Coordinates of N, CA and C in Angstrom, one line a residue:
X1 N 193.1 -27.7 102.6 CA 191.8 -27.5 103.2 C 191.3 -28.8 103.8
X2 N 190.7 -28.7 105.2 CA 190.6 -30.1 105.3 C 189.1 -30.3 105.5
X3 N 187.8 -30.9 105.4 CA 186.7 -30.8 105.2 C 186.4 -31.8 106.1
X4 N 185.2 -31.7 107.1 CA 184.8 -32.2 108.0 C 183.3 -33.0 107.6
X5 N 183.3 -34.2 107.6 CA 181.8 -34.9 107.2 C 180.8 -34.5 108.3
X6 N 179.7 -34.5 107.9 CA 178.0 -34.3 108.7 C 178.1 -35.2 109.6
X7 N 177.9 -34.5 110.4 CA 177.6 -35.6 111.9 C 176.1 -35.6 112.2
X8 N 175.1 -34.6 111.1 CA 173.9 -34.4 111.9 C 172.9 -35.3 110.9
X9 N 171.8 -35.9 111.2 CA 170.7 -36.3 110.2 C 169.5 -35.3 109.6
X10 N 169.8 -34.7 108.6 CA 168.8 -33.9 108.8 C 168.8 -33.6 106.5
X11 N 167.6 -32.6 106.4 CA 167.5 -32.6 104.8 C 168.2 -31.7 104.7
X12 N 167.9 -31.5 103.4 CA 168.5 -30.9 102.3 C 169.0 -29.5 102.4
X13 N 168.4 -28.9 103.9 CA 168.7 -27.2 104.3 C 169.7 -27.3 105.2
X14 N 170.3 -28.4 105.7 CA 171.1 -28.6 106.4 C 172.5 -28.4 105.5
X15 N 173.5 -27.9 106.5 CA 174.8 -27.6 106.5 C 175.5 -29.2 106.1
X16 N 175.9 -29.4 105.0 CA 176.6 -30.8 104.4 C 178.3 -31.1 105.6
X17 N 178.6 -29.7 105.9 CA 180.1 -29.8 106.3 C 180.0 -29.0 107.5
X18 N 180.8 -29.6 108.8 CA 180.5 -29.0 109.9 C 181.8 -29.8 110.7
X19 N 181.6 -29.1 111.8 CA 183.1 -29.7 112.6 C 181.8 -31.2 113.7
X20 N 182.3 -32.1 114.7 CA 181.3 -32.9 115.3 C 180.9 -32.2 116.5
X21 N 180.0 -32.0 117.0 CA 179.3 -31.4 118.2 C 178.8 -32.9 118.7
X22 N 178.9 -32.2 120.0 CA 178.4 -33.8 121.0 C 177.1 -33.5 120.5
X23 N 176.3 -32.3 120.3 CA 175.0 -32.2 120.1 C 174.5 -32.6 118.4
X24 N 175.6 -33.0 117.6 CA 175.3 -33.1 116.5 C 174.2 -34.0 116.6
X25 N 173.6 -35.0 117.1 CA 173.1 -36.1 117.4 C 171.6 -35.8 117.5
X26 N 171.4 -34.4 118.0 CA 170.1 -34.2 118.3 C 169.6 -33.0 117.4
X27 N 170.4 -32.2 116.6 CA 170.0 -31.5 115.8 C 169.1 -31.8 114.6
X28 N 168.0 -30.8 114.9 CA 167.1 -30.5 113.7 C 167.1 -29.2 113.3
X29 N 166.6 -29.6 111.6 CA 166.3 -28.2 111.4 C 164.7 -27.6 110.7
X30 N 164.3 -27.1 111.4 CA 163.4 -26.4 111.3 C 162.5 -24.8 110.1
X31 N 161.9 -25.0 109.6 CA 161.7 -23.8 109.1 C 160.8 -22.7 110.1
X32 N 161.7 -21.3 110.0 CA 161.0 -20.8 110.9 C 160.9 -19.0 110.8
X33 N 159.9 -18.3 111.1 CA 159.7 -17.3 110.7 C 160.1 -16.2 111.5
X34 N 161.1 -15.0 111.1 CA 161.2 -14.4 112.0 C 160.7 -13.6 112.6
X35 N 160.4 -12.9 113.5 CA 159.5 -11.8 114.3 C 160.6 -10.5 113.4
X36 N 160.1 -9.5 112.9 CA 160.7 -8.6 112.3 C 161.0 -7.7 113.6
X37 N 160.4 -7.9 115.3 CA 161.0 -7.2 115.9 C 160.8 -5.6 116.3
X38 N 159.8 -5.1 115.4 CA 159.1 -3.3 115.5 C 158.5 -3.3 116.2
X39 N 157.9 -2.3 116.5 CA 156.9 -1.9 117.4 C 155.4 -2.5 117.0
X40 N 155.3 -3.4 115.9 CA 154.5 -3.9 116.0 C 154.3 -5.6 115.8
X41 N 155.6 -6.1 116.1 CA 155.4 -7.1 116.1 C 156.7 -7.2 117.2
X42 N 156.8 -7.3 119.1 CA 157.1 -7.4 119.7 C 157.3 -8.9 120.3
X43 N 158.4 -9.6 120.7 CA 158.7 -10.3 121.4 C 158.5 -10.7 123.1
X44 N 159.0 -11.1 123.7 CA 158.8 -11.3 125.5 C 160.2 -11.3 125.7
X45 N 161.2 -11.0 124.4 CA 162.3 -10.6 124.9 C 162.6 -8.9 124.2
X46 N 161.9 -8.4 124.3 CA 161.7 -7.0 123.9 C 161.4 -6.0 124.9
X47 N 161.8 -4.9 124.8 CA 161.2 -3.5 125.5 C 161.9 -3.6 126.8
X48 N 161.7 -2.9 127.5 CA 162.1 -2.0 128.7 C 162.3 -3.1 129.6
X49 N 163.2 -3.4 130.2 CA 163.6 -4.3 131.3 C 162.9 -4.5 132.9
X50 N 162.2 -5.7 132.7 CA 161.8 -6.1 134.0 C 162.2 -7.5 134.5
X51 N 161.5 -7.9 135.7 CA 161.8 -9.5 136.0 C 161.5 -10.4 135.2
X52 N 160.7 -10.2 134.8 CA 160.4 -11.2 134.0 C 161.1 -11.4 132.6
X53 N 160.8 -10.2 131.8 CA 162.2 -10.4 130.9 C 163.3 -10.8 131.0
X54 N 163.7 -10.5 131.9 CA 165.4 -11.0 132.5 C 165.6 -12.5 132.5
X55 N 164.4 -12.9 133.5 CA 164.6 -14.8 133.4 C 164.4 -15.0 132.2
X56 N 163.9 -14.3 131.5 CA 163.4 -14.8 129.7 C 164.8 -15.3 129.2
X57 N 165.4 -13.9 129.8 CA 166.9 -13.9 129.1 C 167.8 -15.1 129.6
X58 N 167.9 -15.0 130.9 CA 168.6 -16.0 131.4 C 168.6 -17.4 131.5
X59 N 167.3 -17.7 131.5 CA 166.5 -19.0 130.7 C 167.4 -19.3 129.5
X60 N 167.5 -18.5 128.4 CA 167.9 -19.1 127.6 C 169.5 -19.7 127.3
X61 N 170.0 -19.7 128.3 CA 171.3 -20.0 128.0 C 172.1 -20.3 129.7
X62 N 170.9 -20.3 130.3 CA 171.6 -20.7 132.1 C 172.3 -22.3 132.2
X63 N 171.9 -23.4 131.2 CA 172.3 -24.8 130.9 C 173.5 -25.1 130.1
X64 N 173.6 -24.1 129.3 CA 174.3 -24.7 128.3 C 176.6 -24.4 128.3
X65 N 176.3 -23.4 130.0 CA 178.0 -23.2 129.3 C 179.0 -24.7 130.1
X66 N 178.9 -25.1 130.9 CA 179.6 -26.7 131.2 C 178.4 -27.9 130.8
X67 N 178.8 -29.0 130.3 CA 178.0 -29.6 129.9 C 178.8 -30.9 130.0
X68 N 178.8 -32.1 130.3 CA 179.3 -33.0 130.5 C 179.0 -34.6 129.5
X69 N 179.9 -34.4 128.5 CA 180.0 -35.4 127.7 C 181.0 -36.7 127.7
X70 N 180.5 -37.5 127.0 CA 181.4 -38.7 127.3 C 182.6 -39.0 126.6
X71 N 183.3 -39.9 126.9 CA 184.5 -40.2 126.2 C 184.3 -40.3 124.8
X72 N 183.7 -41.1 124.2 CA 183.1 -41.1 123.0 C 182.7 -40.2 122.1
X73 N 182.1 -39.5 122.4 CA 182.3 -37.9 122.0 C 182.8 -37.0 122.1
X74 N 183.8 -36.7 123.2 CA 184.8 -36.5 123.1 C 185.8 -37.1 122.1
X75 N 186.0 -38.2 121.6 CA 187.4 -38.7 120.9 C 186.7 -37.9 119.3
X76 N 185.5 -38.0 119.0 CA 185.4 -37.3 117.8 C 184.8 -35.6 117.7
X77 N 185.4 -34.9 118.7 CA 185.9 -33.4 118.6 C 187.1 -33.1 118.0
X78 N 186.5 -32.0 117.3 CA 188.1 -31.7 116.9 C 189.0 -31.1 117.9
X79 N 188.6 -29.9 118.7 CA 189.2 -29.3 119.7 C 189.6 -30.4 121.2
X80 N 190.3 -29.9 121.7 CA 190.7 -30.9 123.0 C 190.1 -30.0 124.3
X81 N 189.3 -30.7 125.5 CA 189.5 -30.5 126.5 C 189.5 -30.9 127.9
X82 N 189.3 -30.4 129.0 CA 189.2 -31.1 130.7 C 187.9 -31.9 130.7
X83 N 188.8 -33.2 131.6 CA 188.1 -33.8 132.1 C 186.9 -32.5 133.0
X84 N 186.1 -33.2 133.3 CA 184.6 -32.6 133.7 C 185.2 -32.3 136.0
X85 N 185.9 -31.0 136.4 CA 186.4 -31.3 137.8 C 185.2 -31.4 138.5
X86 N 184.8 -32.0 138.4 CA 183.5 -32.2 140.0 C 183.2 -33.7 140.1
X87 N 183.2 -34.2 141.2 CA 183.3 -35.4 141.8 C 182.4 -35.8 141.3
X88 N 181.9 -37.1 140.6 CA 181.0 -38.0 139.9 C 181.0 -38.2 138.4
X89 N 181.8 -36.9 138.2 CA 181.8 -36.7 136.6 C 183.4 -36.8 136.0
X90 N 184.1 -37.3 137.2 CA 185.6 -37.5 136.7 C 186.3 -37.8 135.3
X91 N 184.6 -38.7 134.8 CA 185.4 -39.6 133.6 C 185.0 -39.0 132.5
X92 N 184.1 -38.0 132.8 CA 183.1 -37.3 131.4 C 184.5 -36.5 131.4
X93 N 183.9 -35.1 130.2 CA 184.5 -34.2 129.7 C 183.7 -33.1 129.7
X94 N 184.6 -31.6 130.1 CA 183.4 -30.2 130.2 C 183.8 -29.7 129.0
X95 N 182.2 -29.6 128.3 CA 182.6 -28.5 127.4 C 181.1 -27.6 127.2
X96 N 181.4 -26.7 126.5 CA 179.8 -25.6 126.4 C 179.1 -25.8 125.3
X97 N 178.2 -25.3 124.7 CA 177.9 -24.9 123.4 C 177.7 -23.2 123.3
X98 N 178.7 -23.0 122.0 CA 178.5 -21.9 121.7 C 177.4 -21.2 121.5
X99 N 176.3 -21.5 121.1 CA 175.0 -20.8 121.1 C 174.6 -20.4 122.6
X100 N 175.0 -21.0 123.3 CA 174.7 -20.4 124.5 C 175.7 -18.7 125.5
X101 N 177.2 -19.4 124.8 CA 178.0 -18.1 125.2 C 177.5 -16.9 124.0
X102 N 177.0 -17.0 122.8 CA 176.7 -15.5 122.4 C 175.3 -15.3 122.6
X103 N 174.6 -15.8 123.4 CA 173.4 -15.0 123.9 C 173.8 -14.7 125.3
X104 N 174.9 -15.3 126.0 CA 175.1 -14.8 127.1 C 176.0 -13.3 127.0
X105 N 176.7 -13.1 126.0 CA 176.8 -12.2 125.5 C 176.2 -10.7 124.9
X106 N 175.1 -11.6 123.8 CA 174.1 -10.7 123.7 C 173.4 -10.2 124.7
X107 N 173.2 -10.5 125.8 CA 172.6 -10.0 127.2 C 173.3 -9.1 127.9
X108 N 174.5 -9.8 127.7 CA 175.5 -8.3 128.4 C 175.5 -7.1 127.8
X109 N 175.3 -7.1 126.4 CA 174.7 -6.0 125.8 C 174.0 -5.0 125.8
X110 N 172.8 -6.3 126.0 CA 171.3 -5.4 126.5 C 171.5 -4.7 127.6
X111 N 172.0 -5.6 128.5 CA 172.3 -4.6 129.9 C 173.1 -3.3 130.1
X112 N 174.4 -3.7 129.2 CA 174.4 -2.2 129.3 C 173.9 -1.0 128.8
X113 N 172.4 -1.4 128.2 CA 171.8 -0.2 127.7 C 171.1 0.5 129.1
X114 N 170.7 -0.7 130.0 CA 170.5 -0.2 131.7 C 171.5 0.0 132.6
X115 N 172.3 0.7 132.8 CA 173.6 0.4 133.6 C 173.1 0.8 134.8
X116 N 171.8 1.1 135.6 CA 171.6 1.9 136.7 C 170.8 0.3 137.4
X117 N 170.0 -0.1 136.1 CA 169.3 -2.0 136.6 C 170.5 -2.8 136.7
X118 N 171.5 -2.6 136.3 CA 172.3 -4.2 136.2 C 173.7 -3.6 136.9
X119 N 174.1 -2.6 136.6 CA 175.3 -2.0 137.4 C 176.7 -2.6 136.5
X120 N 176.2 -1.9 135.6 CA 177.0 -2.0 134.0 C 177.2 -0.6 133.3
X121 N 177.3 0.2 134.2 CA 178.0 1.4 133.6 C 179.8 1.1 133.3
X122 N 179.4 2.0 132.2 CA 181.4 1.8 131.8 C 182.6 3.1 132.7
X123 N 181.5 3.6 133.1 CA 182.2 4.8 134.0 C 182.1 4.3 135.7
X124 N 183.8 4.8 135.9 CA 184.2 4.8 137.2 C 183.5 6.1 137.7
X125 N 183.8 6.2 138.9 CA 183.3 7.5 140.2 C 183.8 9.1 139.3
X126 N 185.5 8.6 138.8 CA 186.3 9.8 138.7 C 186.4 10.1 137.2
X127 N 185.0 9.5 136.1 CA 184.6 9.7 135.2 C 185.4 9.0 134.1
X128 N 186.7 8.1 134.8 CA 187.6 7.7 133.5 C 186.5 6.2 133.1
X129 N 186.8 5.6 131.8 CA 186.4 4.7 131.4 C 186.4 3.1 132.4
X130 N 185.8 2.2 132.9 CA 186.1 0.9 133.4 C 186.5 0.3 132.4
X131 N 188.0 -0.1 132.6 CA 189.0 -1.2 131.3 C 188.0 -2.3 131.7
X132 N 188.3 -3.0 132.7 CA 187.5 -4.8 132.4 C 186.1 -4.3 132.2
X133 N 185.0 -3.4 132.2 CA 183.8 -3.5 132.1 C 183.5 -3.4 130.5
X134 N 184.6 -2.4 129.8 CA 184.6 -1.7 128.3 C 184.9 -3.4 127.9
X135 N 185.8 -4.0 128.3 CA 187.0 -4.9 127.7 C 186.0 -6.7 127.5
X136 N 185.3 -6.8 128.6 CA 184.2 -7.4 128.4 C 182.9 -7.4 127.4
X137 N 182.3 -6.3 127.5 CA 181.5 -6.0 126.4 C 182.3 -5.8 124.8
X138 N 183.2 -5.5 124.6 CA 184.1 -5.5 123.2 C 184.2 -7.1 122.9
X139 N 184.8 -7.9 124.1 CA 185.0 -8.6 123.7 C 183.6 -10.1 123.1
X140 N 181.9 -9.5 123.8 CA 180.9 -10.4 123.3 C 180.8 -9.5 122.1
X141 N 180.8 -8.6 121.8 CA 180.5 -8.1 120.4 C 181.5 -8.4 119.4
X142 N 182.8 -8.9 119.3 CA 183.6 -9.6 118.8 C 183.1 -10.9 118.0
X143 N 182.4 -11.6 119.7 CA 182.1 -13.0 119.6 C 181.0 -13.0 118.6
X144 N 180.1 -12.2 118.9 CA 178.7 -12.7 118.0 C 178.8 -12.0 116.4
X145 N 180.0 -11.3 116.5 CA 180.5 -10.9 114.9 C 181.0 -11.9 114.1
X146 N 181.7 -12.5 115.1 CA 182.1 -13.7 114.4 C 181.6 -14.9 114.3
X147 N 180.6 -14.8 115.0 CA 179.3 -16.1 115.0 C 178.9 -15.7 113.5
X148 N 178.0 -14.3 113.6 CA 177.2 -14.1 112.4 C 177.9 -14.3 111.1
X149 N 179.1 -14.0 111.1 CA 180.0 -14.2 109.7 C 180.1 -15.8 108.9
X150 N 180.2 -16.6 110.8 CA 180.4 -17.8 110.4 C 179.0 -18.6 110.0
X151 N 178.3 -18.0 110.7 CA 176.7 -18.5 109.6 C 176.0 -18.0 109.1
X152 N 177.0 -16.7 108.5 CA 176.1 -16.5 107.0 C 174.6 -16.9 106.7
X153 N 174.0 -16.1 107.5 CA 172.8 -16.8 107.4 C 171.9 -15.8 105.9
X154 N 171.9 -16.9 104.3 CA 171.5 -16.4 103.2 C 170.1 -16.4 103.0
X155 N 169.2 -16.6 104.3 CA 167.9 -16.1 104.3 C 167.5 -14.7 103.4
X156 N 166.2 -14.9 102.3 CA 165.9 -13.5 102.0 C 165.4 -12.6 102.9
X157 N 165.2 -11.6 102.6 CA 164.3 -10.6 103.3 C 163.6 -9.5 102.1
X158 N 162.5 -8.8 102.1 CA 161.6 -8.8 100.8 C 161.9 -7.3 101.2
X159 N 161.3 -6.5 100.5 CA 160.3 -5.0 100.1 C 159.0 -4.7 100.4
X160 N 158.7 -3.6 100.7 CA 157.1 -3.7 100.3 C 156.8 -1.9 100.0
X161 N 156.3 -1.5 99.3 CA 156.1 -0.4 98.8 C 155.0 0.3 99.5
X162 N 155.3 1.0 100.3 CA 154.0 2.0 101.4 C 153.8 3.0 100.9
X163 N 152.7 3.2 100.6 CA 151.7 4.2 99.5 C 151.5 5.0 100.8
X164 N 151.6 4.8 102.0 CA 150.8 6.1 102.9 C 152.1 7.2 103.2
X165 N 153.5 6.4 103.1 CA 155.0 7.2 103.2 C 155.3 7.5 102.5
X166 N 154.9 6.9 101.2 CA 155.4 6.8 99.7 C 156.8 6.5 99.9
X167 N 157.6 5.0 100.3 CA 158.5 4.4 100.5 C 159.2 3.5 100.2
X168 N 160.0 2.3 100.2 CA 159.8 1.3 100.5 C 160.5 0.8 101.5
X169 N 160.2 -0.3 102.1 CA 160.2 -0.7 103.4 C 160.5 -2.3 103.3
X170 N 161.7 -2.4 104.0 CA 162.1 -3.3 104.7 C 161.1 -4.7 105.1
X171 N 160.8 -5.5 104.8 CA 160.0 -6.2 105.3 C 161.1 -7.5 106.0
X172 N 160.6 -7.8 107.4 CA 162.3 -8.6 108.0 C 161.3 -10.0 108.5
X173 N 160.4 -9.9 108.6 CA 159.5 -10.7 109.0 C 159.8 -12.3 108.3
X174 N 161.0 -12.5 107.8 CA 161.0 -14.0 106.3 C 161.2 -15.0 107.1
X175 N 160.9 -16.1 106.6 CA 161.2 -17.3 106.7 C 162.9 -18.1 106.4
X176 N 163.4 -18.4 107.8 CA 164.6 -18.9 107.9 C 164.7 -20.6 108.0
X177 N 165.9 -21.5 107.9 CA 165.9 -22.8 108.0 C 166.7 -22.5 109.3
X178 N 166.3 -23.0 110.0 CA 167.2 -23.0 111.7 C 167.3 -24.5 112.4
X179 N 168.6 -24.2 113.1 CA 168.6 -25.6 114.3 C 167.3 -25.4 114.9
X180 N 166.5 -26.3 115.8 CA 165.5 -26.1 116.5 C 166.2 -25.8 118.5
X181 N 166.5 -25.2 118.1 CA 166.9 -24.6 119.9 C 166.5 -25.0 120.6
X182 N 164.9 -25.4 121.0 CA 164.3 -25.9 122.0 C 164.9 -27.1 122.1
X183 N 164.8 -27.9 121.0 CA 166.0 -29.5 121.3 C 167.0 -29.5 121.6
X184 N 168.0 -28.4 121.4 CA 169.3 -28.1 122.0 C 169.4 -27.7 123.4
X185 N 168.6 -26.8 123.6 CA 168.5 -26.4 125.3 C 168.1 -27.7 125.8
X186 N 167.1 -28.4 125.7 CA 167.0 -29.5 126.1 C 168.2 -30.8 126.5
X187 N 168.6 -30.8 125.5 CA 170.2 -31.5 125.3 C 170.9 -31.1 126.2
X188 N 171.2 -29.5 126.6 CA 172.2 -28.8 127.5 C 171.5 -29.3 128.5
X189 N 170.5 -29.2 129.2 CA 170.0 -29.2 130.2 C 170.3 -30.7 131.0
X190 N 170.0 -31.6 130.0 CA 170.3 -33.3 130.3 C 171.5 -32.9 130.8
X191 N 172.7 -32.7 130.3 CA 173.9 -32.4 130.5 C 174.7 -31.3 131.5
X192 N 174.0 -30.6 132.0 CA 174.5 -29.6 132.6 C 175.0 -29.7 133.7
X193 N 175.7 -29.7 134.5 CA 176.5 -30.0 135.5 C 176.9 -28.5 136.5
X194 N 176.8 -28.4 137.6 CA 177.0 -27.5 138.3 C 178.3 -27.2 138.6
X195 N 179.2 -26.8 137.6 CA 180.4 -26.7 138.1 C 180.6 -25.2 137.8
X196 N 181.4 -24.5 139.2 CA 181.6 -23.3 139.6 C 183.0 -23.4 139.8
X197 N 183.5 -24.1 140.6 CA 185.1 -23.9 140.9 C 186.2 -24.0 140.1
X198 N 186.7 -22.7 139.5 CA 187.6 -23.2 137.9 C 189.2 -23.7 138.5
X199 N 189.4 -23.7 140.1 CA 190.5 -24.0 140.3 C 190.7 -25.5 140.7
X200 N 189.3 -26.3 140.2 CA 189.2 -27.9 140.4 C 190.0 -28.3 139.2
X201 N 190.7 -29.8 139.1 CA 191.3 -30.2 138.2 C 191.1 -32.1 138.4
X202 N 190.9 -32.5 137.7 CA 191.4 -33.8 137.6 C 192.4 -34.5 137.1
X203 N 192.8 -35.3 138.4 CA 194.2 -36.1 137.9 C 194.6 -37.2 138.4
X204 N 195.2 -37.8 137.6 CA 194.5 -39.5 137.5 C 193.3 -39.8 137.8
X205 N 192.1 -39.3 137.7 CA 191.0 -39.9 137.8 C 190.8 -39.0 139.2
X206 N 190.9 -38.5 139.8 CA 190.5 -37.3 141.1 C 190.4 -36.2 140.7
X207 N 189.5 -35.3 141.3 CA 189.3 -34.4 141.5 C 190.8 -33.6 142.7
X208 N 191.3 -32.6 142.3 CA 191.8 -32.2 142.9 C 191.8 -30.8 142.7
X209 N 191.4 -29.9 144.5 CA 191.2 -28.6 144.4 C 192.5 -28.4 145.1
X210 N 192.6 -26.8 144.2 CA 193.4 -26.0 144.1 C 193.2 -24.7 144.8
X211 N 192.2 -24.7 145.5 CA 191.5 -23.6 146.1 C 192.6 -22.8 146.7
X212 N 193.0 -23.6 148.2 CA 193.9 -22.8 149.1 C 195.8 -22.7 148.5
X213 N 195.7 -23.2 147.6 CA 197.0 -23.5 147.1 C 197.9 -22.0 146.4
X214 N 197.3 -20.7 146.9 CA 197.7 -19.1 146.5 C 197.0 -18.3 146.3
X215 N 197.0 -17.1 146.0 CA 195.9 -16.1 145.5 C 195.4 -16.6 144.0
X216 N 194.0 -16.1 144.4 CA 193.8 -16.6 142.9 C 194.2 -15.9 142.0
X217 N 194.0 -16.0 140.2 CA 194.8 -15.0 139.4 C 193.6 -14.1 139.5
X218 N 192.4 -14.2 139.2 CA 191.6 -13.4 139.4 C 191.6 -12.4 139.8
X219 N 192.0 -12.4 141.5 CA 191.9 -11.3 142.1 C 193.0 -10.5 142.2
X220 N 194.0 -10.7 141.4 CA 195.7 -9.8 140.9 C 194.7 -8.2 140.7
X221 N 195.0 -7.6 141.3 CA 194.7 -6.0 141.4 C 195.6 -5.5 139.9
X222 N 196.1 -6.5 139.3 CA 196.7 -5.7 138.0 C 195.9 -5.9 136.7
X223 N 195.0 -6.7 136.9 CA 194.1 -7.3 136.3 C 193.1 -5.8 135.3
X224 N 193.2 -5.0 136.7 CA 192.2 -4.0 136.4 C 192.7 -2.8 135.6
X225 N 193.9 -2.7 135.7 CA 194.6 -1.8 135.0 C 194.4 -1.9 133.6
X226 N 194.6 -0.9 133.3 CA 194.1 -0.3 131.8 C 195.5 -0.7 130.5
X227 N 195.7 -1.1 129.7 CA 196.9 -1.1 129.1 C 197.6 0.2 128.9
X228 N 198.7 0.5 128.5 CA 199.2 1.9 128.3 C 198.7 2.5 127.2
X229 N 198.3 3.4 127.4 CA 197.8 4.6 126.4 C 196.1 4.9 126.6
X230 N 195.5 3.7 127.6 CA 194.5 3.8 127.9 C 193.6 5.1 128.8
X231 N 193.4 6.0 128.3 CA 193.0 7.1 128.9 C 191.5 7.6 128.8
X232 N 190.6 6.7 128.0 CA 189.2 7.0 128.0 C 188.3 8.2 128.8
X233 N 187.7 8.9 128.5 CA 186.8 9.5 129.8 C 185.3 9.3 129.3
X234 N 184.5 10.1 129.8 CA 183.1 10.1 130.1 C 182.9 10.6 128.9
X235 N 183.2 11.8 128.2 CA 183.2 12.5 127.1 C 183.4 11.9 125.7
X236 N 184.7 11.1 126.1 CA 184.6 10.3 124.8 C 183.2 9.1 124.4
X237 N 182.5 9.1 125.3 CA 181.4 8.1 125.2 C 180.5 9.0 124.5
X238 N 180.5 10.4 124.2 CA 179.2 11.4 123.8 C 179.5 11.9 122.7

């Protein structure tokens, strides 16, 4: 077993053993209460989809998936990755923070509870299932399953005995120890780098695109095919 020392400064609610995040540096933790989320204690990321909710959503996680760190922090990751391909940032390194890919996830979620707003229906014209549309959404519900496992988050959550239902009831409303997010989005944001072109590479210290150099793999029309045995329809969704 090999055990990873704290890279973060923080008390006694803090995680002792963790892998190093470029962001270890700025992490706090906070005590913080949750919104139980009902109909009577609503969020501004709650209810029925509009514009405004949407940037809510997209706000939260538009900074954080390329993010451009230095060598230095880099050499104490555990994982390895690319230099940063966009011209100025040759010498940095791209990497994301995962808190940001499972809310970008969690959003794809949400959306497909609107598939007529966002155009995230899982059904083709001819009623059979969309493989990459199903294949994508399976695969963020994966991800944040295995977020949630891996932080065990051992916050209580209480009871309360309702004399008018004659019940008891859930009370979700408790107090948790959390990173403070707002510092972290912040951190991404310092960092964030506009990189879109995944066929950029660096070598020896250049940027070198790959753009015209073939079809991309992306657009391989096999891409879309279903694996064998894949026969889904409309029905099996009901």
């Amino acid at each position: 077993m090999i055990l990873w020392k704290s890279n973060a400064d923080c008390h006694e609610h803090c995680p002792s053993l963790e892998p190093y995040s470029p962001a270890s540096k700025v992490s706090q933790y906070v005590p913080t209460v949750f919104s139980s989320g009902d109909t009577r204690h609503h969020t501004g990321y709650q209810g029925w989809p509009d514009d405004e909710k949407d940037a809510l959503w997209m706000d939260l996680y538009r900074y954080g998936i390329s993010l451009a760190v230095s060598s230095s922090d880099y050499d104490k990751m555990i994982d390895t990755t690319e230099k940063m391909p966009v011209r100025g940032f040759e010498q940095d390194y791209v990497v994301g923070l995962d808190v940001f890919h499972q809310l970008h996830c969690l959003n794809m979620i949400r959306m497909g509870f609107y598939p007529g707003r966002y155009n995230t229906s899982l059904l083709k014209p001819d009623g059979t299932i969309n493989y990459l549309q199903w294949v994508h959404v399976d695969h963020c519900i994966e991800s944040i399953r295995q977020s949630v496992m891996c932080h065990a988050d051992i916050a209580t959550f209480t009871y309360r005995w309702s004399d008018k239902d004659k019940i008891m009831k859930p009370e979700l409303g408790s107090t948790h120890i959390c990173r403070n997010f707002t510092i972290v989005r912040e951190y991404a944001m310092e960092r964030n780098v506009d990189w879109q072109n995944i066929r950029a590479h660096v070598e020896d210290g250049e940027v070198v695109d790959y753009t015209n150099s073939g079809p991309h793999p992306y657009d391989d029309p096999h891409l879309e095919e279903a694996p064998e045995g894949w026969k889904y329809r409309r029905e099996d969704l009901l």
